[in-house]
Coordinates of C-alpha atoms and ligand atoms in Angstrom, one line a residue:
M281 CA 181.7 41.8 245.0
I282 CA 185.2 40.5 245.2
L283 CA 184.5 38.1 242.4
K284 CA 183.1 40.9 240.2
K285 CA 186.3 42.9 241.0
I286 CA 188.3 40.0 240.0
I287 CA 186.5 39.5 236.8
V288 CA 186.6 43.3 235.7
S289 CA 190.3 43.4 236.4
F290 CA 191.0 40.3 234.4
L291 CA 189.0 41.5 231.6
L292 CA 191.0 44.9 231.7
I293 CA 194.2 43.0 231.7
S294 CA 193.4 40.8 228.8
N295 CA 192.1 44.0 226.9
M296 CA 195.4 45.6 227.7
A297 CA 197.3 42.5 226.4
A298 CA 195.3 42.4 223.2
Y299 CA 195.9 46.2 222.9
A300 CA 199.8 45.6 223.4
Q301 CA 199.8 43.2 220.3
T302 CA 197.9 45.6 218.0
K303 CA 199.8 48.7 218.5
S304 CA 201.0 50.3 215.4
I305 CA 203.1 53.0 214.3
T306 CA 201.9 53.6 210.7
N307 CA 198.4 53.0 209.1
E308 CA 199.5 50.4 206.4
T309 CA 197.1 47.7 205.8
A310 CA 197.9 44.0 205.6
G311 CA 197.2 44.2 201.7
Q312 CA 199.6 47.0 201.2
K313 CA 202.3 45.2 203.3
T314 CA 201.8 42.2 201.1
A315 CA 202.3 44.3 198.0
R316 CA 205.3 46.0 199.5
M317 CA 206.9 42.6 200.4
K318 CA 206.2 40.9 197.1
W319 CA 209.6 41.2 195.6
F320 CA 211.1 39.8 198.7
T321 CA 208.9 36.8 199.1
D322 CA 209.3 36.1 195.4
A323 CA 213.3 36.4 195.5
R324 CA 213.7 33.9 198.4
F325 CA 217.6 34.1 198.2
G326 CA 219.9 36.9 199.0
M327 CA 223.6 37.5 199.7
F328 CA 224.8 39.0 203.1
I329 CA 228.1 40.7 202.9
H330 CA 229.9 41.3 206.2
W331 CA 233.1 43.6 205.5
G332 CA 234.9 45.9 207.5
L333 CA 238.3 46.5 209.4
Y334 CA 237.7 43.1 211.2
A335 CA 238.7 41.6 207.9
L336 CA 242.3 42.5 208.8
P337 CA 242.8 40.5 212.1
G338 CA 240.6 38.0 210.3
R339 CA 239.3 36.4 213.5
H340 CA 235.7 37.2 213.7
E341 CA 233.7 40.5 213.3
W342 CA 233.5 40.8 217.2
V343 CA 237.3 40.6 217.5
K344 CA 237.3 44.1 219.3
Q345 CA 234.8 42.8 221.8
R346 CA 236.1 39.3 222.3
E347 CA 239.7 40.3 222.9
R348 CA 238.4 43.4 224.9
L349 CA 240.7 45.7 222.6
T350 CA 240.7 49.3 223.2
T351 CA 240.1 51.8 220.4
E352 CA 243.9 52.7 220.4
Q353 CA 244.7 49.0 219.9
Y354 CA 242.2 48.6 217.1
E355 CA 243.5 51.7 215.3
Q356 CA 246.2 49.5 213.5
Y357 CA 243.5 48.1 211.3
F358 CA 242.3 51.3 210.3
D359 CA 245.8 52.5 209.3
N360 CA 246.4 49.3 207.4
F361 CA 243.2 48.9 205.5
N362 CA 244.0 48.9 201.8
P363 CA 241.5 46.6 199.8
D364 CA 243.4 46.6 196.6
Q365 CA 241.2 44.0 195.0
F366 CA 237.9 45.5 195.8
D367 CA 235.6 45.0 192.7
P368 CA 232.1 44.8 193.7
K369 CA 231.3 44.1 189.9
K370 CA 232.8 40.8 190.5
W371 CA 230.9 40.4 193.8
A372 CA 227.7 41.1 192.1
S373 CA 228.3 38.7 189.2
E374 CA 229.1 35.9 191.7
A375 CA 225.9 36.7 193.6
K376 CA 223.8 36.6 190.4
A377 CA 225.4 33.5 189.3
A378 CA 224.6 31.7 192.5
G379 CA 220.8 32.7 192.0
M380 CA 220.7 35.5 194.6
K381 CA 218.3 38.2 194.0
Y382 CA 219.4 40.8 196.6
A383 CA 222.3 41.6 198.6
V384 CA 222.8 43.5 202.0
L385 CA 226.1 45.0 202.8
T386 CA 227.3 46.2 206.4
T387 CA 227.6 50.0 205.8
K388 CA 228.9 50.0 209.5
H389 CA 229.3 47.0 211.7
H390 CA 229.6 47.2 215.6
E391 CA 233.2 48.2 215.3
G392 CA 231.8 51.6 214.0
F393 CA 233.7 51.9 210.9
C394 CA 231.9 53.2 207.9
L395 CA 232.4 52.0 204.4
F396 CA 230.6 55.2 203.2
D397 CA 231.7 58.8 203.0
S398 CA 229.6 60.1 206.1
K399 CA 230.0 63.7 207.0
Y400 CA 229.5 62.9 210.6
T401 CA 232.6 60.8 211.3
D402 CA 236.2 60.7 210.2
Y403 CA 236.2 57.0 210.7
K404 CA 235.4 56.0 207.2
S405 CA 236.8 54.3 204.3
T406 CA 237.5 57.6 202.4
N407 CA 240.1 58.4 205.0
T408 CA 242.0 55.1 204.5
A409 CA 244.1 53.8 201.6
A410 CA 241.2 52.9 200.0
K411 CA 240.1 56.5 199.6
R412 CA 236.6 55.6 198.2
D413 CA 233.0 55.4 199.1
L414 CA 232.9 51.6 199.1
V415 CA 229.1 51.7 199.6
K416 CA 228.4 53.7 196.6
E417 CA 230.4 51.1 194.4
F418 CA 228.6 48.5 195.9
V419 CA 225.2 49.7 195.2
D420 CA 226.2 50.7 191.6
A421 CA 227.6 47.3 190.9
F422 CA 224.8 45.2 192.3
R423 CA 222.0 47.4 190.7
A424 CA 223.7 47.1 187.4
E425 CA 223.2 43.2 187.7
G426 CA 219.6 43.8 188.3
L427 CA 219.9 42.8 192.0
K428 CA 218.0 44.6 194.8
V429 CA 220.3 46.4 197.3
G430 CA 220.0 46.4 201.1
F431 CA 222.1 48.1 203.8
Y432 CA 223.0 46.5 207.3
Y433 CA 223.5 49.4 209.6
S434 CA 224.9 48.6 213.3
L435 CA 222.9 50.3 216.0
I436 CA 225.8 49.4 218.2
D437 CA 229.1 51.3 218.0
W438 CA 232.2 50.5 219.9
H439 CA 234.1 53.6 218.3
H440 CA 231.7 56.6 218.9
P441 CA 232.7 58.5 222.0
D442 CA 229.1 59.0 223.2
F443 CA 228.2 55.3 222.9
T444 CA 228.2 54.1 226.4
V445 CA 230.0 51.1 227.7
D446 CA 227.4 48.3 228.4
R447 CA 227.2 44.7 229.0
I448 CA 228.5 43.5 225.8
H449 CA 231.1 46.4 225.1
P450 CA 234.7 45.5 224.7
Q451 CA 235.3 47.4 227.8
R452 CA 232.6 45.8 229.7
E453 CA 233.0 44.4 233.2
R454 CA 234.8 41.2 233.6
N455 CA 233.5 37.7 234.8
K456 CA 229.9 38.3 234.0
N457 CA 227.5 36.6 231.8
E458 CA 227.2 39.3 229.2
W459 CA 223.9 37.8 227.8
S460 CA 222.1 37.7 231.1
E461 CA 219.7 40.5 231.7
N462 CA 219.2 39.6 235.2
E463 CA 222.6 39.2 236.4
K464 CA 223.6 41.8 238.9
R465 CA 225.9 44.5 237.4
D466 CA 228.2 46.9 238.9
T467 CA 226.4 50.1 238.2
A468 CA 229.2 52.2 239.7
Y469 CA 231.9 50.5 237.1
Y470 CA 229.7 51.6 234.2
Q471 CA 228.8 55.2 235.6
N472 CA 232.5 55.9 236.1
L473 CA 233.5 54.7 232.5
N474 CA 230.6 56.5 231.1
K475 CA 231.0 60.0 232.6
G476 CA 230.7 62.7 229.7
K477 CA 229.3 60.2 227.4
D478 CA 225.7 61.3 226.0
M479 CA 223.6 58.8 224.3
S480 CA 221.4 61.6 223.1
R481 CA 224.2 62.8 220.9
Y482 CA 224.8 59.3 219.8
R483 CA 221.0 58.9 218.9
K484 CA 221.3 62.0 216.7
Y485 CA 224.4 60.4 214.9
L486 CA 222.4 57.3 214.2
K487 CA 219.4 59.3 212.7
D488 CA 221.9 61.6 210.7
Q489 CA 223.8 58.6 209.2
L490 CA 220.7 56.7 208.4
T491 CA 219.4 59.8 206.7
E492 CA 222.7 60.0 204.6
L493 CA 222.3 56.4 203.7
L494 CA 218.8 56.7 202.6
T495 CA 219.2 60.1 200.8
K496 CA 222.4 59.6 198.9
Y497 CA 222.4 56.3 197.3
G498 CA 219.0 56.3 195.4
K499 CA 216.4 53.6 196.1
I500 CA 217.4 51.2 198.7
D501 CA 215.4 48.1 199.1
I502 CA 216.2 46.5 202.6
L503 CA 217.4 47.9 205.8
W504 CA 218.9 45.7 208.3
M505 CA 219.4 47.3 211.7
D506 CA 221.4 45.3 214.3
F507 CA 220.7 44.9 217.2
S508 CA 218.9 45.3 220.7
Y509 CA 219.7 43.7 223.9
P510 CA 217.4 45.5 226.4
G511 CA 217.8 45.0 230.3
A512 CA 220.4 45.9 232.8
Q513 CA 223.3 47.6 231.1
G514 CA 221.8 46.6 227.7
K515 CA 220.3 48.8 225.2
G516 CA 217.0 48.9 223.3
R517 CA 214.3 51.2 221.7
N518 CA 214.8 54.1 224.0
D519 CA 218.6 54.1 223.7
W520 CA 218.3 54.1 219.6
G521 CA 215.2 56.2 219.6
S522 CA 213.7 53.4 217.7
I523 CA 210.2 54.7 216.8
D524 CA 211.7 58.0 215.4
L525 CA 214.2 56.1 213.4
L526 CA 211.6 53.8 212.0
K527 CA 209.4 56.8 211.1
T528 CA 212.4 58.7 209.6
V529 CA 213.4 55.6 207.5
K530 CA 209.7 55.1 206.3
K531 CA 209.4 58.7 205.3
L532 CA 212.6 58.7 203.1
Q533 CA 211.9 55.4 201.6
P534 CA 208.4 54.4 202.2
H535 CA 208.7 51.0 200.2
I536 CA 211.8 49.8 202.2
I537 CA 211.7 46.4 204.0
I538 CA 213.0 46.5 207.6
N539 CA 214.2 43.8 209.7
N540 CA 213.1 43.2 213.3
R541 CA 216.0 44.3 215.6
L542 CA 214.9 47.7 216.6
D543 CA 213.2 46.4 219.8
L544 CA 209.7 47.3 218.4
N545 CA 208.3 43.8 218.4
E546 CA 205.3 44.7 220.3
Y547 CA 204.2 46.8 217.3
T548 CA 202.5 45.3 214.5
D549 CA 204.6 47.3 212.0
G550 CA 207.6 47.8 214.1
F551 CA 209.4 45.5 211.7
D552 CA 208.6 43.7 208.5
F553 CA 210.3 40.4 208.8
E554 CA 211.7 38.1 211.3
T555 CA 215.4 37.2 211.3
P556 CA 216.0 33.7 212.7
E557 CA 219.9 33.6 212.8
Q558 CA 222.1 30.5 212.5
V559 CA 219.3 28.2 213.2
K560 CA 219.1 24.6 212.0
P561 CA 216.6 23.6 209.0
N562 CA 214.3 21.9 211.3
E563 CA 213.8 24.9 213.5
L564 CA 212.3 26.8 210.6
L565 CA 209.0 25.2 210.6
K566 CA 207.7 27.5 213.6
Y567 CA 208.0 30.6 211.2
K568 CA 205.6 29.2 208.7
G569 CA 202.9 32.0 207.9
K570 CA 205.1 34.9 208.8
Y571 CA 207.5 37.0 206.9
W572 CA 211.0 36.0 207.6
E573 CA 214.6 35.5 206.4
T574 CA 217.1 33.2 208.1
C575 CA 220.5 34.7 208.0
Q576 CA 223.3 32.0 207.8
T577 CA 227.2 31.9 207.5
F578 CA 229.1 29.6 205.2
S579 CA 231.2 29.0 208.2
G580 CA 231.0 30.2 211.8
S581 CA 231.7 33.9 211.5
W582 CA 230.3 36.6 209.7
G583 CA 233.4 38.6 209.1
Y584 CA 236.4 37.0 207.3
Y585 CA 237.9 34.3 209.8
R586 CA 241.1 32.9 208.2
D587 CA 241.5 29.9 210.7
E588 CA 238.0 28.9 210.9
H589 CA 237.4 25.5 209.2
S590 CA 233.7 24.7 209.9
W591 CA 232.5 25.5 206.5
K592 CA 229.1 24.1 205.4
T593 CA 228.8 21.5 202.8
Q594 CA 226.7 21.9 199.5
R595 CA 224.2 19.7 201.0
Q596 CA 223.8 21.6 204.3
L597 CA 223.4 25.0 202.2
L598 CA 220.9 23.4 199.9
D599 CA 218.9 22.1 202.9
L600 CA 218.9 25.6 204.3
L601 CA 217.7 27.2 201.1
I602 CA 215.1 24.4 200.3
T603 CA 213.9 24.2 203.8
S604 CA 213.5 27.9 204.0
V605 CA 211.3 28.1 200.9
A606 CA 209.3 25.0 202.0
N607 CA 208.4 26.9 205.0
G608 CA 207.5 30.2 203.2
G609 CA 210.8 32.1 204.2
N610 CA 213.9 33.5 202.6
L611 CA 217.7 32.7 203.1
I612 CA 220.3 35.2 203.2
L613 CA 223.9 33.7 203.0
N614 CA 226.9 35.5 204.2
V615 CA 230.2 36.2 202.6
G616 CA 233.0 37.8 204.4
P617 CA 235.4 39.3 202.0
T618 CA 239.1 39.4 202.8
A619 CA 240.9 42.6 203.7
R620 CA 242.0 42.9 200.2
G621 CA 238.4 43.0 199.1
E622 CA 237.8 39.6 197.6
F623 CA 235.7 36.6 198.5
D624 CA 238.1 33.9 199.5
Y625 CA 238.5 30.5 197.9
R626 CA 236.2 28.7 200.2
A627 CA 233.5 31.2 199.7
N628 CA 234.0 31.0 196.0
K629 CA 233.7 27.2 196.0
A630 CA 230.6 27.3 197.9
L631 CA 229.0 29.8 195.6
D632 CA 230.1 27.9 192.6
S633 CA 228.2 24.9 194.0
L634 CA 225.1 26.9 194.4
S635 CA 225.4 28.3 191.0
Y636 CA 225.5 24.8 189.5
W637 CA 222.4 23.7 191.4
M638 CA 220.5 26.9 190.9
H639 CA 221.0 27.0 187.3
A640 CA 219.1 23.7 186.8
N641 CA 216.6 24.0 189.8
S642 CA 215.9 27.5 190.7
R643 CA 212.4 27.3 189.4
S644 CA 211.6 25.4 192.7
V645 CA 212.9 28.3 194.8
Y646 CA 211.6 31.8 193.2
H647 CA 208.0 32.7 193.6
C648 CA 207.6 29.4 195.7
T649 CA 206.3 28.7 199.3
Y650 CA 204.8 25.8 201.1
P651 CA 201.9 23.7 199.2
P652 CA 198.5 23.7 200.3
D653 CA 197.8 21.3 203.0
E654 CA 196.4 18.4 200.9
L655 CA 199.5 18.0 198.9
K656 CA 201.9 16.3 201.6
L657 CA 204.4 13.5 201.6
P658 CA 205.4 11.4 204.5
T659 CA 208.4 13.1 206.4
E660 CA 210.2 9.8 206.7
M661 CA 210.8 10.2 202.9
N662 CA 213.3 12.9 203.5
T663 CA 211.9 15.3 200.8
R664 CA 210.9 18.9 201.0
L665 CA 208.0 20.2 198.9
T666 CA 207.9 23.6 197.5
Y667 CA 205.0 25.2 195.4
N668 CA 204.5 27.9 193.0
P669 CA 200.9 29.1 193.8
V670 CA 200.7 31.0 190.4
T671 CA 201.5 28.1 188.1
G672 CA 200.3 25.3 190.4
K673 CA 203.5 23.4 190.1
L674 CA 204.7 21.2 192.9
Y675 CA 208.4 20.6 193.4
I676 CA 209.6 17.4 195.1
H677 CA 213.2 17.8 196.6
L678 CA 214.8 14.4 196.9
F679 CA 217.3 14.4 199.8
N680 CA 217.6 10.7 199.5
Y681 CA 217.3 9.2 196.1
P682 CA 215.3 5.7 195.7
S683 CA 217.8 3.1 194.6
D684 CA 215.0 1.3 192.7
G685 CA 213.9 4.5 191.1
K686 CA 210.4 4.1 192.5
L687 CA 208.6 6.9 194.5
V688 CA 205.3 6.6 195.7
L689 CA 203.2 9.6 196.4
P690 CA 200.3 8.5 198.7
G691 CA 197.1 10.0 198.1
Y692 CA 198.1 11.8 194.9
K693 CA 195.7 9.9 192.6
G694 CA 194.1 12.3 190.2
K695 CA 196.1 15.3 191.4
V696 CA 198.9 15.5 188.8
K697 CA 198.7 16.1 185.0
Y698 CA 202.3 15.7 184.2
A699 CA 205.6 15.1 185.9
Q700 CA 209.3 15.7 184.9
L701 CA 212.7 16.2 186.2
L702 CA 213.3 19.8 186.8
N703 CA 217.0 19.9 185.8
D704 CA 216.5 18.6 182.1
A705 CA 212.7 18.5 181.6
S706 CA 212.7 14.8 181.0
E707 CA 209.3 13.1 181.6
V708 CA 208.8 11.1 184.6
Q709 CA 206.3 8.5 183.9
F710 CA 203.7 7.4 186.6
T711 CA 201.1 4.7 187.3
T712 CA 198.3 4.9 189.9
T713 CA 197.2 2.3 192.2
G714 CA 194.4 2.7 194.6
F715 CA 194.8 6.4 195.8
D716 CA 198.4 6.5 195.2
M717 CA 200.8 7.5 192.4
E718 CA 204.0 5.8 191.6
L719 CA 206.8 7.7 189.9
K720 CA 209.4 5.8 187.8
L721 CA 212.6 7.8 188.1
P722 CA 215.6 7.1 186.3
R723 CA 217.8 4.4 188.1
E724 CA 220.8 6.8 188.1
K725 CA 220.5 9.7 190.3
P726 CA 220.5 12.9 188.2
P727 CA 223.8 14.7 188.9
Y728 CA 222.6 17.0 191.6
E729 CA 223.1 16.6 195.3
V730 CA 219.3 17.3 195.6
P731 CA 217.4 16.3 192.5
V732 CA 214.1 18.1 192.0
I733 CA 210.7 16.6 190.3
E734 CA 208.3 19.1 189.0
L735 CA 204.5 18.1 189.0
N736 CA 201.9 20.0 187.3
T737 CA 199.1 19.7 189.5
K738 CA 195.5 19.9 188.5
Ligands
LIG914 C1 224.5 39.4 215.1 C2 226.0 39.7 215.2 C3 226.6 40.1 214.1 C4 225.9 39.8 212.7 C5 224.6 39.7 212.7 C6 223.9 39.1 211.5 O1 223.7 40.1 215.6 O2 226.2 40.6 216.1 O3 228.0 40.1 214.1 O4 226.2 40.9 211.9 O5 224.2 38.9 213.7 O6 222.6 38.4 211.7

């Protein structure tokens, strides 16, 4: 009897667990989702743009939080915001030249400042010396270049009077680990600071602003909402009204693609893609088979950071891009324009180096993913493989170049019709021995950090 009870409750629990993973908010089928996601999975490479008042202090977009600044102290950045060099057409042509197919702009970051002319706040670009709706100009410029446009919108808001102080807020309690959900919090401290604040009014503000963003600027391709941190003195789906927000967004723009930070991960359709942030290339393998986009900075910060010097090399950037595609995902690379509204020289240099590589090699990126299982190379060769399932082309990215020009492809006999270098379409001759193929590459490495061989597979 007891055993039967145990078995029954075990079955009930496992059923509930299965149910938890299949909860859904809409009734979209997997096939419909694949079609909706198609442009995104074909594109593979996008530009993130983090721009706001934090460009003025120029020491990280979290400066208000990191330095525990009050809204009064932060006000000087609003007063001095004057992006006299803002020219989004230039941004768009640089993004396009670098081979990026879409761009996502911070319409509002955690500081709460809006780059658009929202009727629900005065804390917006139209009330600064810029006097313009910067989001509108961004959308027009990027669309004109044929790029898809996306909006980043911060769920967090350290300026709104109804947004309660929580464990990561600029005015949070001192000497606590703000990322720990379990650490004991001084509830009285927060209750005291939050007297009179009303998150239901803030929820309405979120919904109203998202409605503005999704009705006033035409078709928006991506919505990137950021972010949830549930638990003690944190915020998650009930604080944002996530389900309601998601439904509203989908009603206004049914085709839109949504990231995964609304705290709706237990719903199959609570998000469209995962967002591994600032991870190393070797951590990307685990996302294979899912929809995902890794977001990465050129340096350590998203917002403009004048004195930060850990800028990634061209090789590191290419590794991120190629390894993303080789694992079936996207890369969105971030630029933090200066307070004058320009990309700084380091960002321009990085973008130029990507343009150079992409001009010659982008065919191994767009429409590509990981190859079928039977097309493999030994991992110690330091190559990454990408594959275009429509054309049947396999791309070998050479992170190390063989000094004798010889490259053996084990087990490839009979699998390849033709081989060439991608950058100049020059033939790569090959011979076969046993089950293997041996490519004869030029002795001199082609003038690209990572040369690519294109194989026409049978
Ligand atoms: C983080 C940060 C933020 C940045 C974002 C991009 O969540 O809060 O500053 O905008 O990641 O992924």
